[in-house]
Amino acid sequence: TIIKMKTDKHHYQNFVRTLLLAILTAMPLMVAAQEPADTTQLPPASNEPEITQNDKDDDVWKKRRKFFNIGYQIGSFKPAESDGYDCTSDLGVSISTGKTWYLHKKALAGMMKFGLDATFLSISYDKMSDVNYPPNSLPDIPYAGADDIIDIGNHKLDASVGIGPSFTINPVSRLMLRVYFHYRPTYSMTIMDESFSGCYASMFDYGLSVAYNAISIGVEHRFGSGNYGIDAYTPISDVNGKVKMKTSQTSFYISFRY
């Protein structure tokens, strides 16, 4: 019996030593498991050069300063100093191309720049409605009643260049918001009631556009006047057969910047 008790005591001591050894071995693993995992990852190795802020500025401000616009326009054409004799645009289209030069290298507040826009060429065409003559004032147009005269309708075609300031904001990424005002020296041509007239017209425009990368959409209003020699307006013409006409057009356009 004494030998059996000693044997049990020896087994008990071995069991306790084994248990303590297991606990001491497991404690570091338990502590490590309770610590938060380090989620910091090293960036993958790359042979590409690092993109700097200057590179981003070059991509936003130095690229896509040229533009090509295609627009749909509506408007009116009427005497500057008389009631009536006005007509409106039944269908109007326009195209223009140009470039923007920014006036300072560093963007204000990191997101704004003033610029100078130059429009190299702008062409605008309107198919005009019939002239809205005042009562009892229909003009005496030569050959207007002849059977061999084909009525081709009223048309207006303007060709111009332009220059003026612009202000551009780059609030985020490649999104660009632009407002502008331009002076447009214009050669304006009309065909109205079978008579052709061409003259210089002082035109102006202002507008707003929103661009992302190469695509932009915008709205523009153009206005101005010129002295036209149009037979249909003989009753209100001056001694030189000219009448001052006002043009007012609003254009909605899509622009491609490159």
JSON list of C-alpha atoms in Angstrom, two decimals, residues 24-230:
[
{"chain": "A", "resi": 24, "resn": "LEU", "atom": "CA", "xyz": [3.88, 28.41, -19.81]},
{"chain": "A", "resi": 25, "resn": "THR", "atom": "CA", "xyz": [4.32, 27.35, -23.43]},
{"chain": "A", "resi": 26, "resn": "ALA", "atom": "CA", "xyz": [0.81, 28.52, -24.47]},
{"chain": "A", "resi": 27, "resn": "MET", "atom": "CA", "xyz": [0.89, 31.91, -22.73]},
{"chain": "A", "resi": 28, "resn": "PRO", "atom": "CA", "xyz": [3.04, 33.73, -25.38]},
{"chain": "A", "resi": 29, "resn": "LEU", "atom": "CA", "xyz": [0.77, 32.40, -28.11]},
{"chain": "A", "resi": 30, "resn": "MET", "atom": "CA", "xyz": [-2.34, 33.62, -26.28]},
{"chain": "A", "resi": 31, "resn": "VAL", "atom": "CA", "xyz": [-0.86, 37.10, -25.76]},
{"chain": "A", "resi": 32, "resn": "ALA", "atom": "CA", "xyz": [0.12, 37.32, -29.41]},
{"chain": "A", "resi": 33, "resn": "ALA", "atom": "CA", "xyz": [-3.37, 36.32, -30.46]},
{"chain": "A", "resi": 34, "resn": "GLN", "atom": "CA", "xyz": [-4.91, 39.11, -28.37]},
{"chain": "A", "resi": 35, "resn": "GLU", "atom": "CA", "xyz": [-2.71, 41.88, -29.86]},
{"chain": "A", "resi": 36, "resn": "PRO", "atom": "CA", "xyz": [-4.23, 43.74, -32.91]},
{"chain": "A", "resi": 37, "resn": "ALA", "atom": "CA", "xyz": [-2.92, 42.56, -36.22]},
{"chain": "A", "resi": 38, "resn": "ASP", "atom": "CA", "xyz": [-0.62, 44.91, -38.08]},
{"chain": "A", "resi": 39, "resn": "THR", "atom": "CA", "xyz": [-2.52, 45.71, -41.27]},
{"chain": "A", "resi": 40, "resn": "THR", "atom": "CA", "xyz": [0.19, 47.97, -42.66]},
{"chain": "A", "resi": 41, "resn": "GLN", "atom": "CA", "xyz": [1.26, 46.69, -46.04]},
{"chain": "A", "resi": 42, "resn": "LEU", "atom": "CA", "xyz": [4.31, 47.73, -47.91]},
{"chain": "A", "resi": 43, "resn": "PRO", "atom": "CA", "xyz": [3.56, 49.14, -51.35]},
{"chain": "A", "resi": 44, "resn": "PRO", "atom": "CA", "xyz": [4.26, 46.71, -54.13]},
{"chain": "A", "resi": 45, "resn": "ALA", "atom": "CA", "xyz": [7.51, 47.18, -55.85]},
{"chain": "A", "resi": 46, "resn": "SER", "atom": "CA", "xyz": [7.15, 49.13, -59.08]},
{"chain": "A", "resi": 47, "resn": "ASN", "atom": "CA", "xyz": [9.51, 50.41, -61.68]},
{"chain": "A", "resi": 48, "resn": "GLU", "atom": "CA", "xyz": [7.12, 53.28, -62.59]},
{"chain": "A", "resi": 49, "resn": "PRO", "atom": "CA", "xyz": [8.18, 56.79, -61.48]},
{"chain": "A", "resi": 50, "resn": "GLU", "atom": "CA", "xyz": [6.25, 58.37, -58.61]},
{"chain": "A", "resi": 51, "resn": "ILE", "atom": "CA", "xyz": [3.47, 60.78, -59.69]},
{"chain": "A", "resi": 52, "resn": "THR", "atom": "CA", "xyz": [4.15, 64.17, -58.15]},
{"chain": "A", "resi": 53, "resn": "GLN", "atom": "CA", "xyz": [1.82, 67.12, -57.61]},
{"chain": "A", "resi": 54, "resn": "ASN", "atom": "CA", "xyz": [3.50, 68.86, -60.54]},
{"chain": "A", "resi": 55, "resn": "ASP", "atom": "CA", "xyz": [2.63, 65.90, -62.75]},
{"chain": "A", "resi": 56, "resn": "LYS", "atom": "CA", "xyz": [-1.02, 66.16, -61.68]},
{"chain": "A", "resi": 57, "resn": "ASP", "atom": "CA", "xyz": [-1.04, 69.91, -62.34]},
{"chain": "A", "resi": 58, "resn": "ASP", "atom": "CA", "xyz": [0.42, 69.33, -65.81]},
{"chain": "A", "resi": 59, "resn": "ASP", "atom": "CA", "xyz": [-2.27, 66.74, -66.54]},
{"chain": "A", "resi": 60, "resn": "VAL", "atom": "CA", "xyz": [-5.11, 69.06, -65.44]},
{"chain": "A", "resi": 61, "resn": "TRP", "atom": "CA", "xyz": [-3.91, 72.49, -66.61]},
{"chain": "A", "resi": 62, "resn": "LYS", "atom": "CA", "xyz": [-1.46, 71.94, -69.47]},
{"chain": "A", "resi": 63, "resn": "LYS", "atom": "CA", "xyz": [-3.43, 69.33, -71.40]},
{"chain": "A", "resi": 64, "resn": "ARG", "atom": "CA", "xyz": [-6.70, 69.84, -73.27]},
{"chain": "A", "resi": 65, "resn": "ARG", "atom": "CA", "xyz": [-6.44, 73.60, -73.68]},
{"chain": "A", "resi": 66, "resn": "LYS", "atom": "CA", "xyz": [-7.72, 73.48, -77.27]},
{"chain": "A", "resi": 67, "resn": "PHE", "atom": "CA", "xyz": [-11.42, 73.07, -77.96]},
{"chain": "A", "resi": 68, "resn": "PHE", "atom": "CA", "xyz": [-13.85, 72.23, -80.74]},
{"chain": "A", "resi": 69, "resn": "ASN", "atom": "CA", "xyz": [-17.52, 73.09, -80.09]},
{"chain": "A", "resi": 70, "resn": "ILE", "atom": "CA", "xyz": [-20.70, 71.91, -81.83]},
{"chain": "A", "resi": 71, "resn": "GLY", "atom": "CA", "xyz": [-23.89, 73.67, -80.78]},
{"chain": "A", "resi": 72, "resn": "TYR", "atom": "CA", "xyz": [-27.62, 73.99, -81.32]},
{"chain": "A", "resi": 73, "resn": "GLN", "atom": "CA", "xyz": [-28.91, 77.56, -81.06]},
{"chain": "A", "resi": 74, "resn": "ILE", "atom": "CA", "xyz": [-32.10, 79.55, -80.90]},
{"chain": "A", "resi": 75, "resn": "GLY", "atom": "CA", "xyz": [-32.48, 83.29, -81.21]},
{"chain": "A", "resi": 76, "resn": "SER", "atom": "CA", "xyz": [-33.98, 86.38, -82.78]},
{"chain": "A", "resi": 77, "resn": "PHE", "atom": "CA", "xyz": [-33.08, 89.01, -85.39]},
{"chain": "A", "resi": 78, "resn": "LYS", "atom": "CA", "xyz": [-34.87, 92.34, -85.24]},
{"chain": "A", "resi": 79, "resn": "PRO", "atom": "CA", "xyz": [-34.43, 96.10, -85.78]},
{"chain": "A", "resi": 80, "resn": "ALA", "atom": "CA", "xyz": [-32.67, 97.94, -82.98]},
{"chain": "A", "resi": 81, "resn": "GLU", "atom": "CA", "xyz": [-34.92, 101.01, -83.05]},
{"chain": "A", "resi": 82, "resn": "SER", "atom": "CA", "xyz": [-38.28, 99.89, -84.46]},
{"chain": "A", "resi": 83, "resn": "ASP", "atom": "CA", "xyz": [-41.10, 97.61, -83.43]},
{"chain": "A", "resi": 84, "resn": "GLY", "atom": "CA", "xyz": [-42.04, 94.70, -85.64]},
{"chain": "A", "resi": 85, "resn": "TYR", "atom": "CA", "xyz": [-40.02, 93.45, -88.62]},
{"chain": "A", "resi": 86, "resn": "ASP", "atom": "CA", "xyz": [-38.52, 90.79, -86.35]},
{"chain": "A", "resi": 87, "resn": "CYS", "atom": "CA", "xyz": [-37.93, 87.13, -87.11]},
{"chain": "A", "resi": 88, "resn": "THR", "atom": "CA", "xyz": [-36.76, 84.15, -85.08]},
{"chain": "A", "resi": 89, "resn": "SER", "atom": "CA", "xyz": [-34.54, 81.16, -85.67]},
{"chain": "A", "resi": 90, "resn": "ASP", "atom": "CA", "xyz": [-36.38, 78.02, -86.77]},
{"chain": "A", "resi": 91, "resn": "LEU", "atom": "CA", "xyz": [-33.15, 76.03, -86.80]},
{"chain": "A", "resi": 92, "resn": "GLY", "atom": "CA", "xyz": [-29.67, 77.08, -85.76]},
{"chain": "A", "resi": 93, "resn": "VAL", "atom": "CA", "xyz": [-26.31, 75.32, -85.56]},
{"chain": "A", "resi": 94, "resn": "SER", "atom": "CA", "xyz": [-22.80, 76.49, -84.81]},
{"chain": "A", "resi": 95, "resn": "ILE", "atom": "CA", "xyz": [-19.22, 75.23, -84.74]},
{"chain": "A", "resi": 96, "resn": "SER", "atom": "CA", "xyz": [-16.11, 76.87, -83.31]},
{"chain": "A", "resi": 97, "resn": "THR", "atom": "CA", "xyz": [-12.51, 76.06, -82.50]},
{"chain": "A", "resi": 98, "resn": "GLY", "atom": "CA", "xyz": [-9.91, 77.79, -80.37]},
{"chain": "A", "resi": 99, "resn": "LYS", "atom": "CA", "xyz": [-7.50, 77.60, -77.44]},
{"chain": "A", "resi": 100, "resn": "THR", "atom": "CA", "xyz": [-7.09, 78.79, -73.85]},
{"chain": "A", "resi": 101, "resn": "TRP", "atom": "CA", "xyz": [-3.87, 80.27, -72.43]},
{"chain": "A", "resi": 102, "resn": "TYR", "atom": "CA", "xyz": [-3.65, 80.47, -68.64]},
{"chain": "A", "resi": 103, "resn": "LEU", "atom": "CA", "xyz": [-2.21, 83.73, -67.34]},
{"chain": "A", "resi": 104, "resn": "HIS", "atom": "CA", "xyz": [-0.30, 82.33, -64.34]},
{"chain": "A", "resi": 105, "resn": "LYS", "atom": "CA", "xyz": [1.54, 79.07, -63.71]},
{"chain": "A", "resi": 106, "resn": "LYS", "atom": "CA", "xyz": [0.43, 78.26, -60.16]},
{"chain": "A", "resi": 107, "resn": "ALA", "atom": "CA", "xyz": [-3.28, 77.76, -59.51]},
{"chain": "A", "resi": 108, "resn": "LEU", "atom": "CA", "xyz": [-4.85, 80.11, -56.98]},
{"chain": "A", "resi": 109, "resn": "ALA", "atom": "CA", "xyz": [-5.74, 78.15, -53.80]},
{"chain": "A", "resi": 110, "resn": "GLY", "atom": "CA", "xyz": [-4.58, 75.10, -55.75]},
{"chain": "A", "resi": 111, "resn": "MET", "atom": "CA", "xyz": [-7.72, 75.04, -57.89]},
{"chain": "A", "resi": 112, "resn": "MET", "atom": "CA", "xyz": [-8.38, 78.31, -59.82]},
{"chain": "A", "resi": 113, "resn": "LYS", "atom": "CA", "xyz": [-6.83, 80.02, -62.84]},
{"chain": "A", "resi": 114, "resn": "PHE", "atom": "CA", "xyz": [-7.54, 83.05, -64.99]},
{"chain": "A", "resi": 115, "resn": "GLY", "atom": "CA", "xyz": [-7.06, 82.57, -68.73]},
{"chain": "A", "resi": 116, "resn": "LEU", "atom": "CA", "xyz": [-7.28, 84.20, -72.13]},
{"chain": "A", "resi": 117, "resn": "ASP", "atom": "CA", "xyz": [-9.44, 82.46, -74.75]},
{"chain": "A", "resi": 118, "resn": "ALA", "atom": "CA", "xyz": [-8.88, 82.83, -78.47]},
{"chain": "A", "resi": 119, "resn": "THR", "atom": "CA", "xyz": [-11.49, 81.57, -80.93]},
{"chain": "A", "resi": 120, "resn": "PHE", "atom": "CA", "xyz": [-9.74, 80.95, -84.24]},
{"chain": "A", "resi": 121, "resn": "LEU", "atom": "CA", "xyz": [-12.96, 80.45, -86.20]},
{"chain": "A", "resi": 122, "resn": "SER", "atom": "CA", "xyz": [-16.66, 80.35, -85.39]},
{"chain": "A", "resi": 123, "resn": "ILE", "atom": "CA", "xyz": [-19.41, 79.71, -87.94]},
{"chain": "A", "resi": 124, "resn": "SER", "atom": "CA", "xyz": [-23.07, 80.01, -87.06]},
{"chain": "A", "resi": 125, "resn": "TYR", "atom": "CA", "xyz": [-26.07, 79.35, -89.33]},
{"chain": "A", "resi": 126, "resn": "ASP", "atom": "CA", "xyz": [-29.75, 80.08, -88.73]},
{"chain": "A", "resi": 127, "resn": "LYS", "atom": "CA", "xyz": [-32.78, 79.19, -90.83]},
{"chain": "A", "resi": 128, "resn": "MET", "atom": "CA", "xyz": [-34.96, 82.17, -90.02]},
{"chain": "A", "resi": 129, "resn": "SER", "atom": "CA", "xyz": [-38.73, 82.43, -89.89]},
{"chain": "A", "resi": 130, "resn": "ASP", "atom": "CA", "xyz": [-40.70, 84.80, -92.11]},
{"chain": "A", "resi": 131, "resn": "VAL", "atom": "CA", "xyz": [-40.41, 88.46, -91.19]},
{"chain": "A", "resi": 132, "resn": "ASN", "atom": "CA", "xyz": [-43.13, 89.61, -88.81]},
{"chain": "A", "resi": 133, "resn": "TYR", "atom": "CA", "xyz": [-44.19, 92.78, -90.63]},
{"chain": "A", "resi": 134, "resn": "PRO", "atom": "CA", "xyz": [-46.32, 95.34, -88.80]},
{"chain": "A", "resi": 135, "resn": "PRO", "atom": "CA", "xyz": [-49.87, 95.71, -90.17]},
{"chain": "A", "resi": 136, "resn": "ASN", "atom": "CA", "xyz": [-50.15, 97.60, -93.50]},
{"chain": "A", "resi": 137, "resn": "SER", "atom": "CA", "xyz": [-46.38, 97.74, -93.92]},
{"chain": "A", "resi": 138, "resn": "LEU", "atom": "CA", "xyz": [-45.57, 94.97, -96.38]},
{"chain": "A", "resi": 139, "resn": "PRO", "atom": "CA", "xyz": [-42.59, 96.09, -98.47]},
{"chain": "A", "resi": 140, "resn": "ASP", "atom": "CA", "xyz": [-42.64, 96.50, -102.21]},
{"chain": "A", "resi": 141, "resn": "ILE", "atom": "CA", "xyz": [-40.10, 93.81, -103.09]},
{"chain": "A", "resi": 142, "resn": "PRO", "atom": "CA", "xyz": [-39.12, 93.63, -106.79]},
{"chain": "A", "resi": 143, "resn": "TYR", "atom": "CA", "xyz": [-40.31, 90.49, -108.53]},
{"chain": "A", "resi": 144, "resn": "ALA", "atom": "CA", "xyz": [-41.92, 89.22, -105.35]},
{"chain": "A", "resi": 145, "resn": "GLY", "atom": "CA", "xyz": [-44.99, 88.11, -107.25]},
{"chain": "A", "resi": 146, "resn": "ALA", "atom": "CA", "xyz": [-43.27, 86.61, -110.26]},
{"chain": "A", "resi": 147, "resn": "ASP", "atom": "CA", "xyz": [-44.13, 83.00, -110.95]},
{"chain": "A", "resi": 148, "resn": "ASP", "atom": "CA", "xyz": [-40.53, 82.04, -111.76]},
{"chain": "A", "resi": 149, "resn": "ILE", "atom": "CA", "xyz": [-39.18, 83.19, -108.37]},
{"chain": "A", "resi": 150, "resn": "ILE", "atom": "CA", "xyz": [-38.51, 80.33, -105.97]},
{"chain": "A", "resi": 151, "resn": "ASP", "atom": "CA", "xyz": [-38.90, 81.20, -102.31]},
{"chain": "A", "resi": 152, "resn": "ILE", "atom": "CA", "xyz": [-35.75, 79.89, -100.63]},
{"chain": "A", "resi": 153, "resn": "GLY", "atom": "CA", "xyz": [-36.68, 81.33, -97.25]},
{"chain": "A", "resi": 154, "resn": "ASN", "atom": "CA", "xyz": [-34.68, 83.54, -94.91]},
{"chain": "A", "resi": 155, "resn": "HIS", "atom": "CA", "xyz": [-31.18, 82.62, -93.84]},
{"chain": "A", "resi": 156, "resn": "LYS", "atom": "CA", "xyz": [-28.42, 84.11, -91.68]},
{"chain": "A", "resi": 157, "resn": "LEU", "atom": "CA", "xyz": [-24.76, 83.06, -91.66]},
{"chain": "A", "resi": 158, "resn": "ASP", "atom": "CA", "xyz": [-22.10, 84.53, -89.35]},
{"chain": "A", "resi": 159, "resn": "ALA", "atom": "CA", "xyz": [-18.34, 83.96, -89.46]},
{"chain": "A", "resi": 160, "resn": "SER", "atom": "CA", "xyz": [-16.24, 85.31, -86.63]},
{"chain": "A", "resi": 161, "resn": "VAL", "atom": "CA", "xyz": [-13.13, 85.13, -84.47]},
{"chain": "A", "resi": 162, "resn": "GLY", "atom": "CA", "xyz": [-13.09, 85.89, -80.77]},
{"chain": "A", "resi": 163, "resn": "ILE", "atom": "CA", "xyz": [-10.95, 86.83, -77.80]},
{"chain": "A", "resi": 164, "resn": "GLY", "atom": "CA", "xyz": [-11.67, 87.38, -74.13]},
{"chain": "A", "resi": 165, "resn": "PRO", "atom": "CA", "xyz": [-11.01, 86.38, -70.52]},
{"chain": "A", "resi": 166, "resn": "SER", "atom": "CA", "xyz": [-12.02, 83.15, -68.81]},
{"chain": "A", "resi": 167, "resn": "PHE", "atom": "CA", "xyz": [-12.00, 81.84, -65.26]},
{"chain": "A", "resi": 168, "resn": "THR", "atom": "CA", "xyz": [-11.58, 78.12, -64.55]},
{"chain": "A", "resi": 169, "resn": "ILE", "atom": "CA", "xyz": [-12.08, 76.14, -61.33]},
{"chain": "A", "resi": 170, "resn": "ASN", "atom": "CA", "xyz": [-10.79, 72.59, -60.80]},
{"chain": "A", "resi": 171, "resn": "PRO", "atom": "CA", "xyz": [-12.64, 71.49, -57.63]},
{"chain": "A", "resi": 172, "resn": "VAL", "atom": "CA", "xyz": [-11.75, 67.80, -57.81]},
{"chain": "A", "resi": 173, "resn": "SER", "atom": "CA", "xyz": [-9.91, 65.33, -60.02]},
{"chain": "A", "resi": 174, "resn": "ARG", "atom": "CA", "xyz": [-10.28, 66.35, -63.70]},
{"chain": "A", "resi": 175, "resn": "LEU", "atom": "CA", "xyz": [-13.58, 68.20, -63.28]},
{"chain": "A", "resi": 176, "resn": "MET", "atom": "CA", "xyz": [-13.30, 71.74, -64.74]},
{"chain": "A", "resi": 177, "resn": "LEU", "atom": "CA", "xyz": [-15.85, 74.55, -64.39]},
{"chain": "A", "resi": 178, "resn": "ARG", "atom": "CA", "xyz": [-15.33, 77.52, -66.73]},
{"chain": "A", "resi": 179, "resn": "VAL", "atom": "CA", "xyz": [-16.99, 80.92, -67.21]},
{"chain": "A", "resi": 180, "resn": "TYR", "atom": "CA", "xyz": [-15.98, 83.34, -69.97]},
{"chain": "A", "resi": 181, "resn": "PHE", "atom": "CA", "xyz": [-16.71, 86.55, -71.85]},
{"chain": "A", "resi": 182, "resn": "HIS", "atom": "CA", "xyz": [-15.57, 87.17, -75.45]},
{"chain": "A", "resi": 183, "resn": "TYR", "atom": "CA", "xyz": [-15.55, 89.95, -78.02]},
{"chain": "A", "resi": 184, "resn": "ARG", "atom": "CA", "xyz": [-16.38, 88.58, -81.50]},
{"chain": "A", "resi": 185, "resn": "PRO", "atom": "CA", "xyz": [-15.65, 90.63, -84.62]},
{"chain": "A", "resi": 186, "resn": "THR", "atom": "CA", "xyz": [-18.12, 89.13, -87.09]},
{"chain": "A", "resi": 187, "resn": "TYR", "atom": "CA", "xyz": [-18.92, 89.19, -90.78]},
{"chain": "A", "resi": 188, "resn": "SER", "atom": "CA", "xyz": [-22.66, 88.61, -90.96]},
{"chain": "A", "resi": 189, "resn": "MET", "atom": "CA", "xyz": [-24.61, 87.62, -94.09]},
{"chain": "A", "resi": 190, "resn": "THR", "atom": "CA", "xyz": [-28.35, 87.39, -94.65]},
{"chain": "A", "resi": 191, "resn": "ILE", "atom": "CA", "xyz": [-30.66, 86.25, -97.41]},
{"chain": "A", "resi": 192, "resn": "MET", "atom": "CA", "xyz": [-34.13, 87.65, -96.71]},
{"chain": "A", "resi": 193, "resn": "ASP", "atom": "CA", "xyz": [-37.02, 87.97, -99.17]},
{"chain": "A", "resi": 194, "resn": "GLU", "atom": "CA", "xyz": [-34.72, 87.20, -102.09]},
{"chain": "A", "resi": 195, "resn": "SER", "atom": "CA", "xyz": [-32.14, 89.88, -101.20]},
{"chain": "A", "resi": 196, "resn": "PHE", "atom": "CA", "xyz": [-28.58, 89.35, -99.96]},
{"chain": "A", "resi": 197, "resn": "SER", "atom": "CA", "xyz": [-26.84, 91.59, -97.46]},
{"chain": "A", "resi": 198, "resn": "GLY", "atom": "CA", "xyz": [-23.46, 91.36, -95.76]},
{"chain": "A", "resi": 199, "resn": "CYS", "atom": "CA", "xyz": [-21.89, 93.60, -93.13]},
{"chain": "A", "resi": 200, "resn": "TYR", "atom": "CA", "xyz": [-19.52, 93.82, -90.19]},
{"chain": "A", "resi": 201, "resn": "ALA", "atom": "CA", "xyz": [-21.22, 93.23, -86.83]},
{"chain": "A", "resi": 202, "resn": "SER", "atom": "CA", "xyz": [-19.87, 93.79, -83.33]},
{"chain": "A", "resi": 203, "resn": "MET", "atom": "CA", "xyz": [-20.80, 90.69, -81.36]},
{"chain": "A", "resi": 204, "resn": "PHE", "atom": "CA", "xyz": [-20.16, 89.54, -77.79]},
{"chain": "A", "resi": 205, "resn": "ASP", "atom": "CA", "xyz": [-20.75, 86.30, -75.93]},
{"chain": "A", "resi": 206, "resn": "TYR", "atom": "CA", "xyz": [-20.63, 84.93, -72.41]},
{"chain": "A", "resi": 207, "resn": "GLY", "atom": "CA", "xyz": [-21.07, 81.38, -71.21]},
{"chain": "A", "resi": 208, "resn": "LEU", "atom": "CA", "xyz": [-20.53, 78.55, -68.77]},
{"chain": "A", "resi": 209, "resn": "SER", "atom": "CA", "xyz": [-19.14, 75.07, -69.40]},
{"chain": "A", "resi": 210, "resn": "VAL", "atom": "CA", "xyz": [-18.52, 71.92, -67.36]},
{"chain": "A", "resi": 211, "resn": "ALA", "atom": "CA", "xyz": [-15.78, 69.56, -68.51]},
{"chain": "A", "resi": 212, "resn": "TYR", "atom": "CA", "xyz": [-14.45, 66.19, -67.41]},
{"chain": "A", "resi": 213, "resn": "ASN", "atom": "CA", "xyz": [-11.40, 64.92, -69.26]},
{"chain": "A", "resi": 214, "resn": "ALA", "atom": "CA", "xyz": [-11.97, 65.52, -72.97]},
{"chain": "A", "resi": 215, "resn": "ILE", "atom": "CA", "xyz": [-15.75, 66.07, -72.96]},
{"chain": "A", "resi": 216, "resn": "SER", "atom": "CA", "xyz": [-17.45, 69.33, -72.04]},
{"chain": "A", "resi": 217, "resn": "ILE", "atom": "CA", "xyz": [-21.00, 70.65, -72.20]},
{"chain": "A", "resi": 218, "resn": "GLY", "atom": "CA", "xyz": [-21.99, 74.30, -71.99]},
{"chain": "A", "resi": 219, "resn": "VAL", "atom": "CA", "xyz": [-24.43, 77.09, -72.62]},
{"chain": "A", "resi": 220, "resn": "GLU", "atom": "CA", "xyz": [-23.60, 80.41, -74.29]},
{"chain": "A", "resi": 221, "resn": "HIS", "atom": "CA", "xyz": [-25.45, 83.64, -75.08]},
{"chain": "A", "resi": 222, "resn": "ARG", "atom": "CA", "xyz": [-24.34, 85.79, -78.03]},
{"chain": "A", "resi": 223, "resn": "PHE", "atom": "CA", "xyz": [-25.55, 89.30, -78.80]},
{"chain": "A", "resi": 224, "resn": "GLY", "atom": "CA", "xyz": [-24.63, 92.29, -80.96]},
{"chain": "A", "resi": 225, "resn": "SER", "atom": "CA", "xyz": [-25.68, 94.43, -83.90]},
{"chain": "A", "resi": 226, "resn": "GLY", "atom": "CA", "xyz": [-24.77, 95.47, -87.43]},
{"chain": "A", "resi": 227, "resn": "ASN", "atom": "CA", "xyz": [-26.06, 97.70, -90.24]},
{"chain": "A", "resi": 228, "resn": "TYR", "atom": "CA", "xyz": [-27.70, 95.59, -92.96]},
{"chain": "A", "resi": 229, "resn": "GLY", "atom": "CA", "xyz": [-29.01, 96.59, -96.37]},
{"chain": "A", "resi": 230, "resn": "ILE", "atom": "CA", "xyz": [-32.09, 94.38, -96.64]}
]
